[in-house]
JSON list of C-alpha atoms in Angstrom, two decimals:
[
{"chain": "A", "resi": 63, "resn": "MET", "atom": "CA", "xyz": [-3.68, -5.80, 14.15]},
{"chain": "A", "resi": 64, "resn": "THR", "atom": "CA", "xyz": [-6.60, -4.26, 16.02]},
{"chain": "A", "resi": 65, "resn": "LEU", "atom": "CA", "xyz": [-9.40, -2.52, 14.13]},
{"chain": "A", "resi": 66, "resn": "GLU", "atom": "CA", "xyz": [-8.06, 0.84, 15.31]},
{"chain": "A", "resi": 67, "resn": "GLU", "atom": "CA", "xyz": [-4.54, 0.01, 14.08]},
{"chain": "A", "resi": 68, "resn": "GLU", "atom": "CA", "xyz": [-5.96, -1.20, 10.79]},
{"chain": "A", "resi": 69, "resn": "GLN", "atom": "CA", "xyz": [-7.84, 2.07, 10.31]},
{"chain": "A", "resi": 70, "resn": "ILE", "atom": "CA", "xyz": [-4.72, 4.10, 11.11]},
{"chain": "A", "resi": 71, "resn": "PHE", "atom": "CA", "xyz": [-2.78, 2.01, 8.56]},
{"chain": "A", "resi": 72, "resn": "ILE", "atom": "CA", "xyz": [-5.42, 2.61, 5.87]},
{"chain": "A", "resi": 73, "resn": "ASP", "atom": "CA", "xyz": [-5.62, 6.33, 6.65]},
{"chain": "A", "resi": 74, "resn": "LYS", "atom": "CA", "xyz": [-1.81, 6.65, 6.32]},
{"chain": "A", "resi": 75, "resn": "ILE", "atom": "CA", "xyz": [-1.91, 4.89, 2.95]},
{"chain": "A", "resi": 76, "resn": "LYS", "atom": "CA", "xyz": [-4.64, 7.27, 1.80]},
{"chain": "A", "resi": 77, "resn": "GLU", "atom": "CA", "xyz": [-2.64, 10.31, 2.94]},
{"chain": "A", "resi": 78, "resn": "THR", "atom": "CA", "xyz": [0.82, 9.34, 1.75]},
{"chain": "A", "resi": 79, "resn": "ILE", "atom": "CA", "xyz": [0.88, 6.58, -0.87]},
{"chain": "A", "resi": 80, "resn": "LEU", "atom": "CA", "xyz": [-2.45, 6.70, -2.67]},
{"chain": "A", "resi": 81, "resn": "PRO", "atom": "CA", "xyz": [-2.01, 10.16, -4.26]},
{"chain": "A", "resi": 82, "resn": "ILE", "atom": "CA", "xyz": [1.07, 8.81, -6.07]},
{"chain": "A", "resi": 83, "resn": "ALA", "atom": "CA", "xyz": [-0.11, 5.23, -6.62]},
{"chain": "A", "resi": 84, "resn": "ILE", "atom": "CA", "xyz": [-3.16, 6.39, -8.56]},
{"chain": "A", "resi": 85, "resn": "TYR", "atom": "CA", "xyz": [-0.85, 7.43, -11.39]},
{"chain": "A", "resi": 86, "resn": "LEU", "atom": "CA", "xyz": [1.26, 4.23, -11.37]},
{"chain": "A", "resi": 87, "resn": "ASP", "atom": "CA", "xyz": [0.46, 0.89, -12.94]},
{"chain": "A", "resi": 88, "resn": "ASP", "atom": "CA", "xyz": [0.23, -2.14, -10.67]},
{"chain": "A", "resi": 89, "resn": "GLU", "atom": "CA", "xyz": [3.64, -3.53, -11.69]},
{"chain": "A", "resi": 90, "resn": "SER", "atom": "CA", "xyz": [5.37, -0.25, -10.81]},
{"chain": "A", "resi": 91, "resn": "ILE", "atom": "CA", "xyz": [3.74, -0.30, -7.38]},
{"chain": "A", "resi": 92, "resn": "LYS", "atom": "CA", "xyz": [4.91, -3.90, -6.87]},
{"chain": "A", "resi": 93, "resn": "LYS", "atom": "CA", "xyz": [8.49, -3.00, -7.88]},
{"chain": "A", "resi": 94, "resn": "ILE", "atom": "CA", "xyz": [8.62, -0.08, -5.45]},
{"chain": "A", "resi": 95, "resn": "ILE", "atom": "CA", "xyz": [7.32, -2.21, -2.59]},
{"chain": "A", "resi": 96, "resn": "LYS", "atom": "CA", "xyz": [9.80, -4.99, -3.41]},
{"chain": "A", "resi": 97, "resn": "ASN", "atom": "CA", "xyz": [12.69, -2.49, -3.39]},
{"chain": "A", "resi": 98, "resn": "VAL", "atom": "CA", "xyz": [11.59, -1.10, -0.03]},
{"chain": "A", "resi": 99, "resn": "GLU", "atom": "CA", "xyz": [11.33, -4.63, 1.41]},
{"chain": "A", "resi": 100, "resn": "GLU", "atom": "CA", "xyz": [14.85, -5.46, 0.20]},
{"chain": "A", "resi": 101, "resn": "LEU", "atom": "CA", "xyz": [16.24, -2.31, 1.81]},
{"chain": "A", "resi": 102, "resn": "ASN", "atom": "CA", "xyz": [14.41, -2.84, 5.11]},
{"chain": "A", "resi": 103, "resn": "GLU", "atom": "CA", "xyz": [15.09, -6.27, 6.54]},
{"chain": "A", "resi": 104, "resn": "THR", "atom": "CA", "xyz": [13.17, -5.45, 9.71]},
{"chain": "A", "resi": 105, "resn": "LEU", "atom": "CA", "xyz": [9.80, -5.40, 7.94]},
{"chain": "A", "resi": 106, "resn": "PRO", "atom": "CA", "xyz": [7.65, -8.39, 8.88]},
{"chain": "A", "resi": 107, "resn": "LYS", "atom": "CA", "xyz": [7.27, -11.18, 6.35]},
{"chain": "A", "resi": 108, "resn": "GLY", "atom": "CA", "xyz": [4.20, -10.57, 4.21]},
{"chain": "A", "resi": 109, "resn": "PHE", "atom": "CA", "xyz": [4.09, -6.83, 4.88]},
{"chain": "A", "resi": 110, "resn": "GLY", "atom": "CA", "xyz": [4.71, -5.96, 1.23]},
{"chain": "A", "resi": 111, "resn": "ASP", "atom": "CA", "xyz": [1.89, -8.20, 0.06]},
{"chain": "A", "resi": 112, "resn": "MET", "atom": "CA", "xyz": [-0.49, -6.71, 2.60]},
{"chain": "A", "resi": 113, "resn": "LEU", "atom": "CA", "xyz": [0.53, -3.18, 1.62]},
{"chain": "A", "resi": 114, "resn": "PHE", "atom": "CA", "xyz": [0.14, -3.90, -2.10]},
{"chain": "A", "resi": 115, "resn": "GLU", "atom": "CA", "xyz": [-3.30, -5.38, -1.53]},
{"chain": "A", "resi": 116, "resn": "GLU", "atom": "CA", "xyz": [-4.48, -2.35, 0.45]},
{"chain": "A", "resi": 117, "resn": "ILE", "atom": "CA", "xyz": [-3.09, 0.09, -2.12]},
{"chain": "A", "resi": 118, "resn": "ILE", "atom": "CA", "xyz": [-4.81, -1.72, -4.99]},
{"chain": "A", "resi": 119, "resn": "ILE", "atom": "CA", "xyz": [-8.13, -1.89, -3.16]},
{"chain": "A", "resi": 120, "resn": "LEU", "atom": "CA", "xyz": [-8.02, 1.80, -2.27]},
{"chain": "A", "resi": 121, "resn": "LYS", "atom": "CA", "xyz": [-6.78, 2.81, -5.72]},
{"chain": "A", "resi": 122, "resn": "TYR", "atom": "CA", "xyz": [-9.53, 1.05, -7.63]},
{"chain": "A", "resi": 123, "resn": "ASN", "atom": "CA", "xyz": [-12.21, 2.06, -5.15]},
{"chain": "A", "resi": 124, "resn": "ARG", "atom": "CA", "xyz": [-11.24, 5.71, -5.64]},
{"chain": "A", "resi": 125, "resn": "LEU", "atom": "CA", "xyz": [-11.00, 5.41, -9.42]},
{"chain": "A", "resi": 126, "resn": "GLY", "atom": "CA", "xyz": [-14.39, 3.71, -9.53]},
{"chain": "A", "resi": 127, "resn": "LYS", "atom": "CA", "xyz": [-16.14, 6.67, -7.91]}
]
């Protein structure tokens, strides 16, 4: 992923997922991602882990402010 693609990915998480994820515990976030991965076989291997990591980083950075 290029730096530009990475920034777009992070911005989309901030816009769409983060407002909801802030109110969920980490296990709930993991369960949702796992369900989405199971329903979408075309997602690349490791995508869910990468997404979870980004959500957690953004979530705790925002809550820490």
